[in-house]
XYZ file of C-alpha atoms in Angstrom:
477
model
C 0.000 0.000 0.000
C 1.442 3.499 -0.828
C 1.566 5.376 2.436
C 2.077 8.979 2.185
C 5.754 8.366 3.691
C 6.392 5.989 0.652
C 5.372 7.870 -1.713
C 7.759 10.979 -0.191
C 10.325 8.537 -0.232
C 9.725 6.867 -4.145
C 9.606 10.992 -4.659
C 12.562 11.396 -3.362
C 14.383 8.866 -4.923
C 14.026 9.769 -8.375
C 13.955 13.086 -7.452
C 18.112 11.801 -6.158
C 18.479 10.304 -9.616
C 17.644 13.625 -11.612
C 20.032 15.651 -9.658
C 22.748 12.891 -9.479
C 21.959 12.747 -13.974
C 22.562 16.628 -14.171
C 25.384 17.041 -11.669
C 27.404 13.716 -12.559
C 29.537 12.905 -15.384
C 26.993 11.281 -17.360
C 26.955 12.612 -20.768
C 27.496 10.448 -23.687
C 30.606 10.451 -25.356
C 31.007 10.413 -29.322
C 31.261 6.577 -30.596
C 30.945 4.377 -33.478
C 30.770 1.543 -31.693
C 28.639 -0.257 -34.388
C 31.159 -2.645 -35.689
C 32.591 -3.604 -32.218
C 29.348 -4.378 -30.925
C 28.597 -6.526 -33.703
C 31.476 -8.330 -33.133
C 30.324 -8.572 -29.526
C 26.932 -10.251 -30.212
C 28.636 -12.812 -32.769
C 30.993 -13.617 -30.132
C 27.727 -14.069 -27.530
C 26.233 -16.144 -30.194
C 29.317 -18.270 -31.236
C 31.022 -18.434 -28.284
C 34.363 -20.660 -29.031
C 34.841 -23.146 -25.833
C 38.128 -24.376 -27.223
C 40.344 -21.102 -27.000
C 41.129 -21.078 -23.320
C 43.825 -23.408 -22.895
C 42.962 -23.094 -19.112
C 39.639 -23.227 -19.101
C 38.547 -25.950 -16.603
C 41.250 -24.891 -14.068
C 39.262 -20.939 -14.512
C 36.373 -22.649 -13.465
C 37.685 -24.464 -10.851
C 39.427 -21.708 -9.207
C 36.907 -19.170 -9.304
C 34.576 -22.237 -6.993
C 37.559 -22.571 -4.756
C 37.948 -19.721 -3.907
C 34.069 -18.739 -3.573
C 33.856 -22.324 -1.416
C 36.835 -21.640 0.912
C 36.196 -17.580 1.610
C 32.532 -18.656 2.330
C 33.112 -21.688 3.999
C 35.557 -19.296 6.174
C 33.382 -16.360 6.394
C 30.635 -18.840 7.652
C 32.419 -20.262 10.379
C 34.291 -17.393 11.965
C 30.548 -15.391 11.140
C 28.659 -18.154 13.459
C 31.495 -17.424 15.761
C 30.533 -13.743 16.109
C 26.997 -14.001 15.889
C 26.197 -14.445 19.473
C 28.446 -11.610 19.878
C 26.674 -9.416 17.719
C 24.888 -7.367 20.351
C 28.492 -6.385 21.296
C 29.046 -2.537 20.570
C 32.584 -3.027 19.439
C 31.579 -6.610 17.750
C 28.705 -4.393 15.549
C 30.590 -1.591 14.574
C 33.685 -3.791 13.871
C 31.531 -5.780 11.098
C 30.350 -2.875 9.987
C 33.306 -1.194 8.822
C 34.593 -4.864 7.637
C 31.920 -5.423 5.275
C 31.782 -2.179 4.195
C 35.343 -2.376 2.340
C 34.588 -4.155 -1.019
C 36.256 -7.478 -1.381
C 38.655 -5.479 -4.241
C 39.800 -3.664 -2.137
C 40.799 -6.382 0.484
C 42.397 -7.908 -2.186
C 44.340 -5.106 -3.162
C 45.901 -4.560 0.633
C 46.427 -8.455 0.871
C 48.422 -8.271 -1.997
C 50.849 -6.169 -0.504
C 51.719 -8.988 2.023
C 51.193 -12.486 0.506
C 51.474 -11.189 -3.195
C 48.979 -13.072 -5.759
C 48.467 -15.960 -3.623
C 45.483 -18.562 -2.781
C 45.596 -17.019 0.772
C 45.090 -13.381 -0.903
C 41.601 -14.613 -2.793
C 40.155 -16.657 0.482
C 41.097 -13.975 2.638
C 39.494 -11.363 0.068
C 36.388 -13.150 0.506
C 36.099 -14.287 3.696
C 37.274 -10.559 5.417
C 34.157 -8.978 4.538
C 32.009 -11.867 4.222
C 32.281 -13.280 8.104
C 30.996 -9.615 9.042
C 27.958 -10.360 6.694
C 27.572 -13.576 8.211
C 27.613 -12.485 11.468
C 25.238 -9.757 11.182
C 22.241 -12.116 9.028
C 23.071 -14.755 11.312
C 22.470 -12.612 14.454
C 19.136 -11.024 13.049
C 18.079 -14.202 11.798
C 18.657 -16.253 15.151
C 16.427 -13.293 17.323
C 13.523 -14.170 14.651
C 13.175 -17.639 16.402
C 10.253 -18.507 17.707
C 10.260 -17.535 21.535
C 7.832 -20.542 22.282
C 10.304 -23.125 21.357
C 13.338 -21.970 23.699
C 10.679 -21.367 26.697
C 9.501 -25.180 26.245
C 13.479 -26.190 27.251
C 14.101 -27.429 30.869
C 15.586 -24.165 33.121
C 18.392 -25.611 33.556
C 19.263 -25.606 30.002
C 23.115 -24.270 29.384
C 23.368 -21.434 27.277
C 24.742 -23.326 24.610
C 22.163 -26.044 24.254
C 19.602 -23.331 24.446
C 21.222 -21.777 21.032
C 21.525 -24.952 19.742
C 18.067 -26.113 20.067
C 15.892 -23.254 21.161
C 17.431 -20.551 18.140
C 19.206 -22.516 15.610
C 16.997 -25.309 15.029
C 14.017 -23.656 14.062
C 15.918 -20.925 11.767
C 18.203 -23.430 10.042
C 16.110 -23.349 7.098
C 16.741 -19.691 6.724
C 20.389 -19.501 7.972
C 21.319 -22.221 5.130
C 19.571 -20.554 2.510
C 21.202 -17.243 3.213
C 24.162 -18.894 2.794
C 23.470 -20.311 -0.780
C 22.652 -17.110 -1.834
C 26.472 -15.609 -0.625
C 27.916 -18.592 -1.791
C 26.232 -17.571 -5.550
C 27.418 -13.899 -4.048
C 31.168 -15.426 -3.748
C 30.913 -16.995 -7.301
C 30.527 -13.479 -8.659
C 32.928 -11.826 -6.544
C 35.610 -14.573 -7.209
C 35.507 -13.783 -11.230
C 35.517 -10.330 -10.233
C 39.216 -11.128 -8.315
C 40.254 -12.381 -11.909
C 40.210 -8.802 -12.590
C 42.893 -8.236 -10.314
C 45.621 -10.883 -11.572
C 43.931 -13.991 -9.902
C 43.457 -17.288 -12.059
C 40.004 -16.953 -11.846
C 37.194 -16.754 -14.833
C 37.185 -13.340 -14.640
C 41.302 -13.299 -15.335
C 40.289 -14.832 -18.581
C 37.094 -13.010 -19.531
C 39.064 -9.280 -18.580
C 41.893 -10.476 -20.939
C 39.625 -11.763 -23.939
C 37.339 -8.660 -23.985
C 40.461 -6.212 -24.027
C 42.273 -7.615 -26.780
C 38.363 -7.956 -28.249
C 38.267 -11.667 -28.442
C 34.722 -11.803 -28.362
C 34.323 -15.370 -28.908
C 36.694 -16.381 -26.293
C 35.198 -13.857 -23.616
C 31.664 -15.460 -24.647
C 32.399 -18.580 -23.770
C 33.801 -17.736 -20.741
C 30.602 -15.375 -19.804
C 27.923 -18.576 -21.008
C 30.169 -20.391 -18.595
C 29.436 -18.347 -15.504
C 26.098 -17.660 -16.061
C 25.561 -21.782 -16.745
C 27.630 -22.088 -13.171
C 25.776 -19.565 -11.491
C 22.302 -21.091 -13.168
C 22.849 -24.760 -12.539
C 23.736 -23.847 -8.619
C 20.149 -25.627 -7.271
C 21.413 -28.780 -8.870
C 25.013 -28.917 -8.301
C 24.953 -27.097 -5.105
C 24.090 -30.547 -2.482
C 26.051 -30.691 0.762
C 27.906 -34.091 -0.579
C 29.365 -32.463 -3.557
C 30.605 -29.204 -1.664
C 32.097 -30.867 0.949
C 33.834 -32.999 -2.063
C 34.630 -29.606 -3.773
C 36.221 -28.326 -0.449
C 38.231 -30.858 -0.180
C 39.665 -30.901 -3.610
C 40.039 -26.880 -3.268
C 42.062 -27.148 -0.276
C 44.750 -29.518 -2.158
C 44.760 -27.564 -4.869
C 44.823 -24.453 -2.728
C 48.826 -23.000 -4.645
C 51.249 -22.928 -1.762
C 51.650 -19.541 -0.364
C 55.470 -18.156 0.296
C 55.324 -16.367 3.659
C 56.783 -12.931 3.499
C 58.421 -12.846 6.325
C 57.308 -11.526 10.000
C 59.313 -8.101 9.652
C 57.882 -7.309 6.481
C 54.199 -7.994 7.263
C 55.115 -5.891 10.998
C 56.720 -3.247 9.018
C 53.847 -2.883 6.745
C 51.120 -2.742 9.089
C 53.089 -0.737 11.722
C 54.848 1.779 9.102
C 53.426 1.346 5.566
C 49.639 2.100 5.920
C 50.729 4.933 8.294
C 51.378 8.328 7.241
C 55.247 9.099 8.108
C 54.314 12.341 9.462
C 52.270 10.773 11.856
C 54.555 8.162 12.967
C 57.070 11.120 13.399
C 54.827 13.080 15.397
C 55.357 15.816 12.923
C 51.413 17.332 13.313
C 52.091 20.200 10.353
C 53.377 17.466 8.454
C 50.115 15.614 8.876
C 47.889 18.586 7.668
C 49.948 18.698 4.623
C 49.740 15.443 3.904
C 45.742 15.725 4.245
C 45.444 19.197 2.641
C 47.360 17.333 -0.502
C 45.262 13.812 -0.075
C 41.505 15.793 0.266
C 41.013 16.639 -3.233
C 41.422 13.506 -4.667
C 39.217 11.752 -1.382
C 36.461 14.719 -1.713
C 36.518 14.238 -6.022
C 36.237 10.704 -5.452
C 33.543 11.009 -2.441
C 31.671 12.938 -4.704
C 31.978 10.779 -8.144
C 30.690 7.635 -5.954
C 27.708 9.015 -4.194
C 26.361 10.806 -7.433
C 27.339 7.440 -9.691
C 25.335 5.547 -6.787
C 22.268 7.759 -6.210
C 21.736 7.433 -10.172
C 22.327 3.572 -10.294
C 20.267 3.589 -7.350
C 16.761 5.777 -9.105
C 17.350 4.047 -11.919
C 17.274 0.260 -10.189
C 13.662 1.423 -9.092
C 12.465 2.220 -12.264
C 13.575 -1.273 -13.815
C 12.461 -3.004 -11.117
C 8.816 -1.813 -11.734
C 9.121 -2.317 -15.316
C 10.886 -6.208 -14.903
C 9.341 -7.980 -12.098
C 5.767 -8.665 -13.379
C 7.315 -10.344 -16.702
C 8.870 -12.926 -14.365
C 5.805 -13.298 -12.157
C 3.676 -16.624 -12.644
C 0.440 -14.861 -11.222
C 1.062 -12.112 -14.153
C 2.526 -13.927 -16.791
C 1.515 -17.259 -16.398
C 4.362 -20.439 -17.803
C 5.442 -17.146 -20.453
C 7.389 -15.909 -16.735
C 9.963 -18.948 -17.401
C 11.182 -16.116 -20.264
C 11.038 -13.287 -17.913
C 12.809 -15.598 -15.409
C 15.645 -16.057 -17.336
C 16.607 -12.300 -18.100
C 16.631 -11.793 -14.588
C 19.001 -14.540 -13.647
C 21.180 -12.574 -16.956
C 21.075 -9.562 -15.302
C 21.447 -10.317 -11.938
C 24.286 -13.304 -12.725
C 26.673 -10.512 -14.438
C 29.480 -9.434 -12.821
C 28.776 -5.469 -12.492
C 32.396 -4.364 -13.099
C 32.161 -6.509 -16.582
C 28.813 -4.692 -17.466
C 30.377 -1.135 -17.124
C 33.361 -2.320 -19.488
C 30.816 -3.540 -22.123
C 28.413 -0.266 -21.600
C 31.549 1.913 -21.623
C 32.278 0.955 -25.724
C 28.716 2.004 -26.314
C 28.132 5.034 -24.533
C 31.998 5.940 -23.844
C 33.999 6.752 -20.760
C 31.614 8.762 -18.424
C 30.025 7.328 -15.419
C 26.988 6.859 -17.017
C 28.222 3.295 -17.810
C 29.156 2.807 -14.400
C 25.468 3.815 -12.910
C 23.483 1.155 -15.577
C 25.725 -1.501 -14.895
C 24.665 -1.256 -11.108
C 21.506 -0.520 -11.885
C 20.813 -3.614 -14.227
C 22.142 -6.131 -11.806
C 20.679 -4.611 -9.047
C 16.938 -4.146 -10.792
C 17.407 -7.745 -12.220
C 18.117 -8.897 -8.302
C 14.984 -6.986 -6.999
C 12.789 -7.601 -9.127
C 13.490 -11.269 -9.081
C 13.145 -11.568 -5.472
C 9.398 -9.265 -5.949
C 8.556 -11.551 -8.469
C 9.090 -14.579 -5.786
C 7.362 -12.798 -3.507
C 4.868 -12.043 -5.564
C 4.263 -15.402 -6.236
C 3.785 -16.257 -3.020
C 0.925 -14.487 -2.237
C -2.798 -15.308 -1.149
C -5.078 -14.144 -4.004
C -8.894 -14.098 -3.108
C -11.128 -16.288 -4.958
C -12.496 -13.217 -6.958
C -8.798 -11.870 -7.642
C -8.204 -10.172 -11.733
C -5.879 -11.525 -13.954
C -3.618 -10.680 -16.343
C -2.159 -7.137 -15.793
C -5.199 -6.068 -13.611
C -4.083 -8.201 -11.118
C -0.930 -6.682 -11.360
C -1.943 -3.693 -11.371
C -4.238 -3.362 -8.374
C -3.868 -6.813 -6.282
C -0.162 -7.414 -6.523
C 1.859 -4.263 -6.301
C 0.276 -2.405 -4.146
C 1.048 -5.564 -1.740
C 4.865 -5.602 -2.599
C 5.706 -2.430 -3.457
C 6.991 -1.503 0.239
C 8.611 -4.566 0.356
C 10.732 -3.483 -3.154
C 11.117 -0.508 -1.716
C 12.793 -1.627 1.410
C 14.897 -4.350 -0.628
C 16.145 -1.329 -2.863
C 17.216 0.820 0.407
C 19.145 -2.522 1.457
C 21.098 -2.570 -1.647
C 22.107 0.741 -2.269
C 24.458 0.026 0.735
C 26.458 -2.905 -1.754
C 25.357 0.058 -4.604
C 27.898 2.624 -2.923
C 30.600 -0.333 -2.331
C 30.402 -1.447 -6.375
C 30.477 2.209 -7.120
C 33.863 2.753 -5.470
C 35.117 -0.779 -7.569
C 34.110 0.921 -10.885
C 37.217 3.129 -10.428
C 39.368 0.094 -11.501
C 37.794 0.877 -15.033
C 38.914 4.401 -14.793
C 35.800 6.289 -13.700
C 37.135 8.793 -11.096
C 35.642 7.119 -7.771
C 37.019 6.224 -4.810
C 38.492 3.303 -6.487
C 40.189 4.895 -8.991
C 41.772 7.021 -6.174
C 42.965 3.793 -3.919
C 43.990 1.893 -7.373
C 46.435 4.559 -8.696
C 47.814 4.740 -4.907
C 48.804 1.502 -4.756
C 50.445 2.244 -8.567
C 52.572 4.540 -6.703
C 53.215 2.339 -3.484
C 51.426 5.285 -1.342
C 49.710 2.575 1.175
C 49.304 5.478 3.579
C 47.517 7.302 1.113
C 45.551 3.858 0.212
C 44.569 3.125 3.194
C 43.130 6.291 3.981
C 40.701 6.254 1.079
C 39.817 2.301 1.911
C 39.245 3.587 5.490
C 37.123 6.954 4.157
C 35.228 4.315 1.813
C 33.915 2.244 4.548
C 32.418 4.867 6.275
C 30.554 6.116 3.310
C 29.107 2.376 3.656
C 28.299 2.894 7.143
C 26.752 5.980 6.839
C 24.831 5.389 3.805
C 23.537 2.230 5.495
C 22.636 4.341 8.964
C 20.917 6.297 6.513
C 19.297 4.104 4.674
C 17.775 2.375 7.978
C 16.416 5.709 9.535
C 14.693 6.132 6.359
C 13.089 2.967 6.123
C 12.140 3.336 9.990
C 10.652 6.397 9.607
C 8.348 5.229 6.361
């Protein structure tokens, strides 16, 4: 139902997006890009299997590493999880999930170099924190009625066992399906970075504009991604983490002094560590107008991926609904799982040789996977409603039974994701767009980890913020 405080809000949202369209970077850039992208689409529709001569170890690599960071992430998440209510264990998590896994990567590689240990650690940094704080809201939706029926004498321990985790196991597993399909994606992302994953190969074949290679490579994740319900069983991952921690490459340890002299010296402004205080302001007058250009370029990049992601959710959700479309929603069903299957950072490279280097590239790639993502999950939820015996059909039913139902709930899934919105916004500066990213990429260029780490650190809380924002305005709708 539209409540006059949603409607303010869906107001105010594309109201965001029109300012963020005329302020940003967004205008589109002189191409010819006819010829490429015809090349592109032949290379979609012949993909050539045969012209990665690695092609099976890609594949393997980018599930290894999505296994072991979430099978890591999960177990050090359910560690934390009862420690959630924890001021320092909250805030903590926060500001670890709120640095993209990229970015993890990039620091890691400073001390273990392009290792196994880099890519698990990538994924597993920022994913415990997400695991601990669904796991912690998920447990304190158990029933209360089934942890009152326990004896008094019940330790604490059996009382989490039985009285919370039993009856929300359905939930906490499924949760963690969906960031293990998560970890896929952000594995082939890592490729972009140096790692032997699919995204390694599909950067590579796109650049030098071997379309057929990078097709096959991109029908290959989407298959993986697709085929997850089947291949997914307990048996076969526990199988898979077994063979992924043999084939895990053996990491060469950098030494103690260098890791102690990087965290205690690198990442540390030397005017600080010198006590030198006019130094420091210096070194922050010279570092603010890169962090304030790149603040900027991320929250306006963001806040148009972000009205955007509404408006294609609204237009994409009923064509993949079964109560609106009937067995046709199979068709809108698989779109969605395109869109939302993508890796965002390989969208914006695609978009980028048709509309040219702006951030308008940027803000549609987020906004298709994102819109694809909502509106999938409406669609489910759609699905699952209660009609009436006396309910319309067809677009009627749409129209005035269904969303009116789940529009708050898209509305509140949307607010959720701009959060991960604002994190993929500061990636896109590995593609050159001048966000954050770009900013902590070309640092590390230069070997200024000080400088680096500031940005990672101002980056994060952007996330935190946005998301504190993001929850006041859902609890005041």
């Amino acid at each position: 139902m539209m409540t006059p405080r949603l409607r303010r809000l869906t107001l105010g949202l594309l109201v965001l997006g029109g300012v963020c369209a005329v302020v940003g970077d967004v205008g589109l850039v002189a191409t010819e890009p006819g010829s490429e992208l015809l090349r592109l689409f032949q290379g979609l529709l012949m993909p050539d299997f045969l012209a990665t001569e690695r092609l099976f170890e890609a594949l393997f690599a980018t599930v290894a590493f999505a296994l072991l960071g979430v099978t890591l992430g999960a177990v050090v998440g359910a560690m934390l999880a009862p420690l959630y209510h924890l001021r320092l264990v909250r805030y903590g998590c926060g500001l670890l999930r709120s640095v993209h896994e990229l970015f993890w990567a990039l620091l890691l590689m400073q001390l273990f170099g392009l290792s196994g240990l880099t890519g698990v650690l990538a994924l597993a940094i920022p994913f415990s924190a997400m695991f601990a704080r669904i796991y912690s809201d998920l447990l304190a939706q158990a029933p209360a009625t089934v942890e009152q029926a326990l004896p008094y004498q019940t330790r604490w321990l059996d009382r989490l066992l039985y009285g919370r985790l039993a009856p929300m196991w359905p939930a906490l597993a499924s949760y963690t399906r969906y960031r293990f399909e998560c970890a896929i994606r952000s594995a082939t992302v890592l490729g972009f970075i140096g790692l032997p994953t699919l995204g390694f190969y599909l950067e590579s074949a796109f650049r030098q504009g071997f379309y057929a290679q990078g097709g096959a490579l991109l029908w290959l994740l989407l298959l993986l991604i697709g085929s997850l319900r089947w291949w997914g069983r307990p048996a076969l991952l526990l199988l898979l983490l077994a063979l992924s921690l043999w084939w895990l490459p053996p990491m060469v340890w950098p030494g103690g002094q260098w890791i102690v002299q990087f965290l205690t010296e690198g990442i540390w402004p030397a005017p600080l560590r010198q006590g030198d205080w006019a130094g420091l302001w210096q070194w922050a007058s010279s570092l603010f107008p890169l962090a304030a250009d790149g603040l900027v370029n991320t929250l306006l990049v963001s806040g148009l991926a972000l009205a955007i992601s509404l408006v294609l959710t609204l237009l994409l959700w009923p064509w993949a609904s079964r109560s609106v479309m009937g067995h046709a929603s199979t068709v809108g069903q698989g779109v969605l799982l395109f869109g939302r299957s993508l890796p965002e950072l390989w969208l914006a490279f695609v978009l980028m040789l048709v509309l040219g280097p702006s951030a308008l590239p940027a803000a549609l790639a987020l906004a298709l996977h994102n819109g694809a993502l909502v509106a999938f999950l409406t669609a489910r939820e759609a699905d699952r409603l209660t009609l009436r015996p006396d309910a319309p059909r067809g677009w009627n039913r749409h129209h005035y039974e269904l969303l009116p139902r789940v529009y708050p709930g898209m509305v509140n899934l949307l607010m959720y994701r701009f959060e991960s919105m604002v994190r993929e916004t500061a990636m896109m500066g590995m593609l050159g767009i001048a966000t954050l990213g770009f900013y902590v990429d070309s640092a590390f260029e230069l070997f200024r980890f000080d400088e680096a780490m500031a940005l990672i650190l101002l980056s994060g809380l952007l996330n935190l913020l946005v998301e504190g924002a993001c929850r006041r305005a859902l609890s005041t709708r």
